[in-house]
Coordinates of C-alpha atoms and ligand atoms in Angstrom, one line a residue:
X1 CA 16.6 -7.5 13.0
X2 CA 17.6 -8.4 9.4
X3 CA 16.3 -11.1 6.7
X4 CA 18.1 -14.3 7.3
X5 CA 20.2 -15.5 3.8
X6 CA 17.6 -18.9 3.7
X7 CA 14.4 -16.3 3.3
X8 CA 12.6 -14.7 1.0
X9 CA 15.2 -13.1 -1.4
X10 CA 17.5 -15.7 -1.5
X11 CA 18.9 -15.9 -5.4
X12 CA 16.6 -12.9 -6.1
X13 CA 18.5 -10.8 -8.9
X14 CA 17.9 -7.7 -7.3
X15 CA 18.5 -4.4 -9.4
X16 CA 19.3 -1.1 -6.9
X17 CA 18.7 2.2 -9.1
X18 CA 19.9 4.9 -6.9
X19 CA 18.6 8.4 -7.3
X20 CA 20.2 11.9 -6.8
X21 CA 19.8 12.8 -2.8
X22 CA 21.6 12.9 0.0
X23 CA 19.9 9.7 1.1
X24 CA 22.4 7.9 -1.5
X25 CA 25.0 7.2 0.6
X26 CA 22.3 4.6 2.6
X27 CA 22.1 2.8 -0.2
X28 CA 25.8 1.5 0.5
X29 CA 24.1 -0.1 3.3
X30 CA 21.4 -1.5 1.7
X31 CA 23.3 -3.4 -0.7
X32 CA 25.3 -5.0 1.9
X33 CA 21.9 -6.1 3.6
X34 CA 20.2 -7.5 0.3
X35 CA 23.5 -9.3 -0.4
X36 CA 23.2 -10.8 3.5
X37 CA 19.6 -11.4 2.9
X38 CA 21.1 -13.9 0.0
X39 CA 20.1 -11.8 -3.3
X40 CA 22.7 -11.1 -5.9
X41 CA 23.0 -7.2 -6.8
X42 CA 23.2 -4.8 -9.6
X43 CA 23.5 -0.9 -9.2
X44 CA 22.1 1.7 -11.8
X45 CA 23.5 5.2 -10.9
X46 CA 21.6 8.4 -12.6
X47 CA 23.8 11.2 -12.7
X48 CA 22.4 12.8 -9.5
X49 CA 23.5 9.7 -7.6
X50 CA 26.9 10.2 -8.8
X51 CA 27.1 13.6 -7.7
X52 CA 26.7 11.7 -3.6
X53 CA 28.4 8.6 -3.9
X54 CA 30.7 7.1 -6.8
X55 CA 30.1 4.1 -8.8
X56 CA 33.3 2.5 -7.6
X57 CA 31.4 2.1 -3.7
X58 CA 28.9 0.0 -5.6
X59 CA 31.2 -1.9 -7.4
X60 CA 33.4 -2.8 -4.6
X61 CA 29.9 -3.9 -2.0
X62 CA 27.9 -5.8 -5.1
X63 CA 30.7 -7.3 -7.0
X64 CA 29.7 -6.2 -10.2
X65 CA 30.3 -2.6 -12.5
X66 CA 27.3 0.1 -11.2
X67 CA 25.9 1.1 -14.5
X68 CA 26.3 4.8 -14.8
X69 CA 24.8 5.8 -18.4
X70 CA 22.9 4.4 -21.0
X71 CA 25.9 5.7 -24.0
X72 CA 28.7 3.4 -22.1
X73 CA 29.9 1.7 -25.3
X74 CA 31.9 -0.8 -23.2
X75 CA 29.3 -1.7 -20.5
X76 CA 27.0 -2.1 -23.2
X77 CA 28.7 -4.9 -24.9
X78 CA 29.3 -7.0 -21.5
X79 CA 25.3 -6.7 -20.4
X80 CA 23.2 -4.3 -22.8
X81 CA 21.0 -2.4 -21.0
X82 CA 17.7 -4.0 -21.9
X83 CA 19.4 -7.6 -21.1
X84 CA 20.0 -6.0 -17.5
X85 CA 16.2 -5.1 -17.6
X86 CA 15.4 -8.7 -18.4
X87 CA 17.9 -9.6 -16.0
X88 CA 16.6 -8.4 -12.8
X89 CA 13.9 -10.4 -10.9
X90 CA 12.9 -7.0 -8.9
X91 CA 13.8 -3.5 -9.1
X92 CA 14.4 -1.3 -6.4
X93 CA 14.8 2.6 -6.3
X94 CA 16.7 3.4 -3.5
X95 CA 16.5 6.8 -2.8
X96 CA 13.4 7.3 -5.2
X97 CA 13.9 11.8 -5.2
X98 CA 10.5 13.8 -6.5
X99 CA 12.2 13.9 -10.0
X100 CA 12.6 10.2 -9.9
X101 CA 9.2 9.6 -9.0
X102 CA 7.7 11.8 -11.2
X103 CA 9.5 10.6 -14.1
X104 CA 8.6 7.0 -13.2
X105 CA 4.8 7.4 -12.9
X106 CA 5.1 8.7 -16.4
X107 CA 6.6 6.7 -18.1
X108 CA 10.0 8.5 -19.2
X109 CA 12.5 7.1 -20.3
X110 CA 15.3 9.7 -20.4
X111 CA 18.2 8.4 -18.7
X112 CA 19.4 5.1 -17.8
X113 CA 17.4 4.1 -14.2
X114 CA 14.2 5.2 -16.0
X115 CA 14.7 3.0 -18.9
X116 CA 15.4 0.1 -17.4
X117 CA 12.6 0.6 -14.9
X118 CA 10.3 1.3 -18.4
X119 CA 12.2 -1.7 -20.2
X120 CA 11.2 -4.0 -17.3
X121 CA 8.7 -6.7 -16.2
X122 CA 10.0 -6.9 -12.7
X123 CA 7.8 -5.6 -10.2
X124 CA 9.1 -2.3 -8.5
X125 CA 9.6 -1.4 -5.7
X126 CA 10.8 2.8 -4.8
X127 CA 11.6 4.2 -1.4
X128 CA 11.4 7.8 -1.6
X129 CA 13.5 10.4 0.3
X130 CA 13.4 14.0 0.0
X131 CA 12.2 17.3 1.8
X132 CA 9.0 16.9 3.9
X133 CA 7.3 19.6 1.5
X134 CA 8.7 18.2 -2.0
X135 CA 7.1 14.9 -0.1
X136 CA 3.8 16.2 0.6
X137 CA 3.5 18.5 -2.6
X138 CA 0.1 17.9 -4.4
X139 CA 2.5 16.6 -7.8
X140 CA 4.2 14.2 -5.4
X141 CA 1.6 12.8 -3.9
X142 CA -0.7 12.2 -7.1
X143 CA 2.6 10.8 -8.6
X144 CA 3.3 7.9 -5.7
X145 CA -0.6 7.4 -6.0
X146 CA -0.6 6.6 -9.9
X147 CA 2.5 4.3 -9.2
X148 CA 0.6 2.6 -6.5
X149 CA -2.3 1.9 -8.5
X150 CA -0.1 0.1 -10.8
X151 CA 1.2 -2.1 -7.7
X152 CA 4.4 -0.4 -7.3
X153 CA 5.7 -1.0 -3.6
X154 CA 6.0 2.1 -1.7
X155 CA 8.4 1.6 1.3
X156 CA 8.4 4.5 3.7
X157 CA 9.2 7.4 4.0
X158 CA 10.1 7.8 7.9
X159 CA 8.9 10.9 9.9
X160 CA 12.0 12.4 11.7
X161 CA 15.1 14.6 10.7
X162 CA 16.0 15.4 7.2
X163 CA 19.3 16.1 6.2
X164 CA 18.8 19.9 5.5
X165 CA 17.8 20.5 9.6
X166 CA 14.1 20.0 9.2
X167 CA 12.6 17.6 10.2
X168 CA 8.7 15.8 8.8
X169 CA 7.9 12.7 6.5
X170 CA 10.8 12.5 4.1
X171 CA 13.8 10.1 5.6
X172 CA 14.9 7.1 3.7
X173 CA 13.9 4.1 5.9
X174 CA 16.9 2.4 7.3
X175 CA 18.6 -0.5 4.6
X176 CA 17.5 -3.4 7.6
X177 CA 13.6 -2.4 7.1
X178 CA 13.7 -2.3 3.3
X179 CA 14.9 -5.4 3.2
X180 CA 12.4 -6.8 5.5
X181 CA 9.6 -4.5 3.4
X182 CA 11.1 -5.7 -0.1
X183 CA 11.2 -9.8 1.7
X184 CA 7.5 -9.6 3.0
X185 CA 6.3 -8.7 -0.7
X186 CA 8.5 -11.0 -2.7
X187 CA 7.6 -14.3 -4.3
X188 CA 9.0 -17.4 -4.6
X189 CA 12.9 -16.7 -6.5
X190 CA 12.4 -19.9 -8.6
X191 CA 9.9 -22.6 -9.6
X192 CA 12.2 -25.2 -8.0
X193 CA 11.8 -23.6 -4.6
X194 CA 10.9 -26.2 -2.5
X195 CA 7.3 -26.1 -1.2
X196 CA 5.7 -23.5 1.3
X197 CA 3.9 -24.4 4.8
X198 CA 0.6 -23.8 3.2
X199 CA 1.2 -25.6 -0.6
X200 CA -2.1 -26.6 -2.2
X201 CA -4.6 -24.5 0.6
X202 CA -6.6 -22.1 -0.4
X203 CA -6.9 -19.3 2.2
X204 CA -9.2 -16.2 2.7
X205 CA -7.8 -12.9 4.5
X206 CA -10.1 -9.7 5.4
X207 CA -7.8 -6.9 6.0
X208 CA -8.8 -3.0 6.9
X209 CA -11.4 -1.2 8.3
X210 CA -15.2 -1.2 7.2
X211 CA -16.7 2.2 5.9
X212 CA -20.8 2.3 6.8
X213 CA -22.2 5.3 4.8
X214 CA -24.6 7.5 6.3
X215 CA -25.0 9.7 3.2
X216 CA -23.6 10.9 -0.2
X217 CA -20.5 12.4 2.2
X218 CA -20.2 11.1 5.4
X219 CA -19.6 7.5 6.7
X220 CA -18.6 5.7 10.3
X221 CA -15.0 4.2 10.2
X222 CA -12.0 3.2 12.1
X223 CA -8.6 3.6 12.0
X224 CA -7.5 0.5 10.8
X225 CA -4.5 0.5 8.2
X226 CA -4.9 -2.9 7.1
X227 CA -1.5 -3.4 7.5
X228 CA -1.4 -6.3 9.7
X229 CA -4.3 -8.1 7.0
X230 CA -1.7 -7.5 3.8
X231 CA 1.1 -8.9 5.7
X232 CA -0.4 -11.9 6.6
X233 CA -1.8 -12.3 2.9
X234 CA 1.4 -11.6 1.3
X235 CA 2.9 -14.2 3.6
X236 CA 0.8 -17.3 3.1
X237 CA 1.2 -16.5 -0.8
X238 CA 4.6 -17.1 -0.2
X239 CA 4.1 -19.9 2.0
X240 CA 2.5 -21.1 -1.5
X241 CA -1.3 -20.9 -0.6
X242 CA -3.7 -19.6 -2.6
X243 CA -4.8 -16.7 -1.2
X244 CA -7.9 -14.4 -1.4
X245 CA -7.6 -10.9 0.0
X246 CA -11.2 -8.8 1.0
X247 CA -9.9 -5.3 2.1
X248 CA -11.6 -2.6 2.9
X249 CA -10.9 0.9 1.8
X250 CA -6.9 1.4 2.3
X251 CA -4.4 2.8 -0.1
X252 CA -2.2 -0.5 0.4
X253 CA -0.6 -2.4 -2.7
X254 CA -1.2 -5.7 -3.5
X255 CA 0.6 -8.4 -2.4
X256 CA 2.3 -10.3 -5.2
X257 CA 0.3 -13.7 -5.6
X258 CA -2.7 -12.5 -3.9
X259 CA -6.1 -11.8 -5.4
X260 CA -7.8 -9.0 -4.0
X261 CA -11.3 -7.9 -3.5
X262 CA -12.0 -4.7 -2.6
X263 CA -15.1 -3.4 -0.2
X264 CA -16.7 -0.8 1.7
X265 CA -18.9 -2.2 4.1
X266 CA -19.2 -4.6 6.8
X267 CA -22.1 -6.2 4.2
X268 CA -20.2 -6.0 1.3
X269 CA -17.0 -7.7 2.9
X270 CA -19.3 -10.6 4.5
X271 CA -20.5 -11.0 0.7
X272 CA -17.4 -10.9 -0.8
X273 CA -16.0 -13.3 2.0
X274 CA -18.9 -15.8 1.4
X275 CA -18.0 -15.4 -2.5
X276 CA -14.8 -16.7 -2.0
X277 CA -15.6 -19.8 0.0
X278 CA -14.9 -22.6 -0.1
X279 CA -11.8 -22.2 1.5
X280 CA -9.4 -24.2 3.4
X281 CA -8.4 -21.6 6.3
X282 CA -10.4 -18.1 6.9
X283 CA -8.5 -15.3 8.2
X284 CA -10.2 -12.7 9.4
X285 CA -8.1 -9.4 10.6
X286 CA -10.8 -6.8 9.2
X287 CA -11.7 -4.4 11.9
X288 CA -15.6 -4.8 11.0
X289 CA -17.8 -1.9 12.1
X290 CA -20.0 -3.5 14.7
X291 CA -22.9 -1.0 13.8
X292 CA -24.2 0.7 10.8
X293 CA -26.4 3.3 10.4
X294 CA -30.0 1.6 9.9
X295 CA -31.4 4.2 7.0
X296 CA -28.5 5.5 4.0
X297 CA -29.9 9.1 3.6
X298 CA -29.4 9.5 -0.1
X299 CA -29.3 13.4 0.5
X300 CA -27.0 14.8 2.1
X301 CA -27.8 15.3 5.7
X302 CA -28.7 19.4 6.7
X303 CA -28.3 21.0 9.8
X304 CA -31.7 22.2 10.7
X305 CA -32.3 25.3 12.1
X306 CA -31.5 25.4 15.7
X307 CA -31.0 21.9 16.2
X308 CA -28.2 21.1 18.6
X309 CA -27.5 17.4 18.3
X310 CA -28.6 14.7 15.8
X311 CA -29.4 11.2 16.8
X312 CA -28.2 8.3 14.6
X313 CA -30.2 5.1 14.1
X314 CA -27.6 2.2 14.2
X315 CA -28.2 -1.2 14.2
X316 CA -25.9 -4.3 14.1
X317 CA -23.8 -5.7 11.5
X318 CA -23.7 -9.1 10.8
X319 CA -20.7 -10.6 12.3
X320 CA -19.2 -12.2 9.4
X321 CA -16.5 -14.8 11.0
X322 CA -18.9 -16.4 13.5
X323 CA -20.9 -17.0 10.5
X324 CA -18.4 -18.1 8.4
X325 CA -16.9 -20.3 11.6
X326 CA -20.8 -21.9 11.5
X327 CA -20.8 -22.7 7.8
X328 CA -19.9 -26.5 7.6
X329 CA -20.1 -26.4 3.9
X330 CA -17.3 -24.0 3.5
X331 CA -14.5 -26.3 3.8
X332 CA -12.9 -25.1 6.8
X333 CA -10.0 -26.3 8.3
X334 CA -8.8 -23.4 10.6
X335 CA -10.9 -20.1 11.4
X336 CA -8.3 -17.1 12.9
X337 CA -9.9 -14.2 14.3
X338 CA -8.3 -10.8 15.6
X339 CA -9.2 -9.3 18.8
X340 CA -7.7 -5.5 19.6
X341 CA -8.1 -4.9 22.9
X342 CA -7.1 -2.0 25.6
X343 CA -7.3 -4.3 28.8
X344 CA -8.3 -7.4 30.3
X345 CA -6.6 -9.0 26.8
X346 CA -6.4 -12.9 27.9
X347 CA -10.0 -13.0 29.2
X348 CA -11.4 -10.9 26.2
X349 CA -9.5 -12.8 23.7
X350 CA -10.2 -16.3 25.3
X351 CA -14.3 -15.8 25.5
X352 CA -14.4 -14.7 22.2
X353 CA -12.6 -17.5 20.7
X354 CA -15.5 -19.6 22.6
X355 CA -18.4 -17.4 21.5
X356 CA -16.9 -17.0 17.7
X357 CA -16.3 -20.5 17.8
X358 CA -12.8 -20.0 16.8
X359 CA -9.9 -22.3 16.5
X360 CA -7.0 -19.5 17.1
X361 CA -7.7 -15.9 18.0
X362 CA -4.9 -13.5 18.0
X363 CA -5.1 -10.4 20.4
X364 CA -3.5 -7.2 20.7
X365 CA -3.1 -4.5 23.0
X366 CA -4.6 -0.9 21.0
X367 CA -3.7 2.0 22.3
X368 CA -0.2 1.5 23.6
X369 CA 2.8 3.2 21.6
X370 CA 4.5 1.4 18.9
X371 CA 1.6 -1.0 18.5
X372 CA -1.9 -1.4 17.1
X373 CA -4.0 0.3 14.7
X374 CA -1.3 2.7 13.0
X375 CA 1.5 1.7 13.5
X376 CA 4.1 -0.5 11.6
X377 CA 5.0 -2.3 14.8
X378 CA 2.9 -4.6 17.3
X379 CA 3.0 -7.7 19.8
X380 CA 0.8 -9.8 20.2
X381 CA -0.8 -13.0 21.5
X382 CA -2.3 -16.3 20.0
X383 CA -5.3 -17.6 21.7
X384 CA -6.2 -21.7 21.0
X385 CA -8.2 -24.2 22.9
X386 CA -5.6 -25.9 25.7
X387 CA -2.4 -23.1 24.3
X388 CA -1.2 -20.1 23.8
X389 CA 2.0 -18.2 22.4
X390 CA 3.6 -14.5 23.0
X391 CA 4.5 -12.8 20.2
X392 CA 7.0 -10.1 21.5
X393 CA 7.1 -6.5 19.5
X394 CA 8.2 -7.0 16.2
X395 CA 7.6 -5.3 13.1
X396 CA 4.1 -6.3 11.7
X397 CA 6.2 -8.0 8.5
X398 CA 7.6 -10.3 10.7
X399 CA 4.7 -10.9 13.1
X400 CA 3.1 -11.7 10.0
X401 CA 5.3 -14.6 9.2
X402 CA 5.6 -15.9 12.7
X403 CA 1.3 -16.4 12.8
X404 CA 1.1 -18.2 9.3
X405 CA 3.7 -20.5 11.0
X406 CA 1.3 -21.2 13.8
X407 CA -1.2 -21.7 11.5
X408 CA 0.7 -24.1 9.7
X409 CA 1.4 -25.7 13.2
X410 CA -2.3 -25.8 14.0
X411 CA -3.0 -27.4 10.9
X412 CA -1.3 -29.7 11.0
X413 CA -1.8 -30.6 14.9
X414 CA -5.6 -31.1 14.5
X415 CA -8.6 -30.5 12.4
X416 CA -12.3 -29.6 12.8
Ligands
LIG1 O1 -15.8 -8.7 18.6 P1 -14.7 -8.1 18.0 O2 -15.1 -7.1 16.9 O3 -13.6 -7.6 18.9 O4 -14.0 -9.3 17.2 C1 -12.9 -9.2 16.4 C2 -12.8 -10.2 15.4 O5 -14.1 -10.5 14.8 C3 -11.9 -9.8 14.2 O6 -11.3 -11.0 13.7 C4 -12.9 -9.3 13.2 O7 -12.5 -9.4 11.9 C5 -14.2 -10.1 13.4 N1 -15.5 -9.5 13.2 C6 -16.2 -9.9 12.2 N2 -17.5 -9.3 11.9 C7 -17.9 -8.3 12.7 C8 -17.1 -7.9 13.8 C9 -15.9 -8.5 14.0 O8 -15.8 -10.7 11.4 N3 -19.1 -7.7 12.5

């Protein structure tokens, strides 16, 4: 699967700083791929990266010098280092080691990959690769968090063998999903880009699970990832929509384009989605707690002596896209809902697009390998009155851009 030269990155200046790991040698790879995906390349070496691969790989696969240092007196006078920073439309660190990472979320600027990621406006993307327990360290993982929080892209790691024997969360992911990754979250390359499917619509996404509190420490959830809700946001910004994003809690970033709202509960997100109306399409991929607990205990709740089980209240939530499907004021030109079933998927996913009042519903089979919930993967299948379409297993990305296309379709096909 690989990002066709007409997508997302096509003329994207794309700079690749490559860190110090064994992982290095991939990133060969990956600049062939951005390069068939249509973006023009820079490489920035530190000295680790040297010590894998040489500059003169990079050279010959992008077609221009890698950058190496920032005391290069001649490379200096053909691009300056802070012209290179302005030059790039997007940065990528590709493999982003511990050090790197570390170095990044704080701001150093000690060599030449870190200052021209600090010297930068381009949003960043890094893809770490290291040793599972460098990976899962405490430093490491408060270090990718503060780079998150400043809606750095995080691509990966993969789970599966490492290069010292071992094996855990720490592989680079292969060159074909960055790109498809880096192409999911990029924006339009120019302002001359002709227009998107979804120009001029405003359109409102809930993504992720719903958290109902039952005290100060405990809540009801689901395992939702929201990953399927980000991707569909990120791809009807780029279809040029406006687009709102209500997400429960996740520790996805931001799409670029999208304004995001974030919640907690299945009240909060049916108040935030009714904040953002009027709208021209509703989106809703949220996987909305159906019940809630009817009392918030705001003590903690004790054990008490001798008691063996403990009854929870729930009650019902509201169900926030039949409403919104019932709100003629709101503007509404499409209403997609989700459906994750475990059997029975066509007859589930057709009477709920009746009693939800729907206009596409899109179902997928939960509990199968390689899709639903948690994973990065899934197939699925559209729902409409008199239609519907197979979507065959695909990476979520991609999936992602397939539906807004059937929105699109929908659109323009017929109205409410
Ligand atoms: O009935 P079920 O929960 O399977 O329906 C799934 C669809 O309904 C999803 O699109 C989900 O976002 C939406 N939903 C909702 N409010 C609820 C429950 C589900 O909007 N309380």
């Amino acid at each position: 699967m690989s990002v066709p030269a007409s997508g997302p990155l096509q003329g994207q200046r794309i700079l690749l700083c490559v860190g110090g790991g064994i992982a290095a040698y991939k990133a060969l790879e990956l600049v062939r791929r951005l390069r068939d995906a249509g973006a023009a390349v820079q490489v920035a070496m530190t000295a680790g990266a040297q010590r894998f691969v040489t500059p003169l790989s990079f050279q010959a696969l992008s077609g221009h010098p890698a950058r190496t240092t920032l005391w290069d007196e001649g490379a200096e006078q053909a691009m300056g280092h802070l012209e290179l920073a302005r030059w790039a439309e997007r940065i990528v660190v590709a493999p982003a080691t511990a050090d790197l990472l570390a170095r990044l979320a704080h701001g150093q600027a000690d060599d030449l990959v870190t200052t021209l990621c600090l010297a930068s406006t381009a949003p960043l993307a890094v893809v770490p690769a290291m040793n599972h327990r460098m990976w899962q360290h405490p430093a490491t993982v408060a270090n990718v968090a503060l780079l998150r929080s400043r809606g750095v892209q995080v691509i990966g790691p993969d789970d599966g063998p490492l290069a010292e024997g071992e094996s855990g969360p720490g592989r680079l992911r292969e060159p074909d999903a960055i790109v498809v990754e880096l192409a999911a979250f990029a924006v339009p390359a120019t302002a001359t880009a002709p227009p998107g499917l979804l120009q001029g619509l405003k359109v409102v996404v809930s993504a992720g699970p719903t958290y109902e509190d039952l005290d100060p420490v405990r809540y009801l959830g689901n395992r939702s990832s929201g990953k399927m809700g980000f991707a569909v946001a990120a791809s009807a910004a780029r279809q040029g929509a406006q687009v709102v994003l209500v997400a429960g809690p996740v520790h996805l970033a931001t799409p670029p384009g999208v304004r995001r709202v974030d919640v907690r509960s299945a009240a909060q997100m049916r108040d935030a989605v009714a904040a953002a109306l009027p709208a021209d399409i509703y989106i809703g991929a949220a996987a909305v707690a159906d019940y809630t607990p009817r009392a918030y205990s705001p003590n903690k709740i004790k054990k008490t002596a001798g008691g063996q089980t403990l009854a929870v209240d729930l009650v019902r939530t509201p169900d926030i896209l039949s409403e919104i499907a019932d709100r003629h004021d709101a503007g509404l030109k499409l209403v997609v809902g989700f459906a994750a079933e475990t059997d029975n998927i066509a007859d589930y996913a057709r009477s709920k697009l009746v009693a939800k009042r729907l206009d596409l519903i899109v179902a997928n089979r939960v509990g199968v390998p390689g899709a639903g919930f948690e994973s990065d993967d899934n197939a699925m299948t559209a729902y409409w009155p008199g239609g519907e379409r197979d979507f065959p297993p695909a990476p979520k990305l991609r999936l992602a851009d397939d539906l807004v296309h059937l929105v699109a379709e929908r659109l323009r096909g017929d109205t409410r």
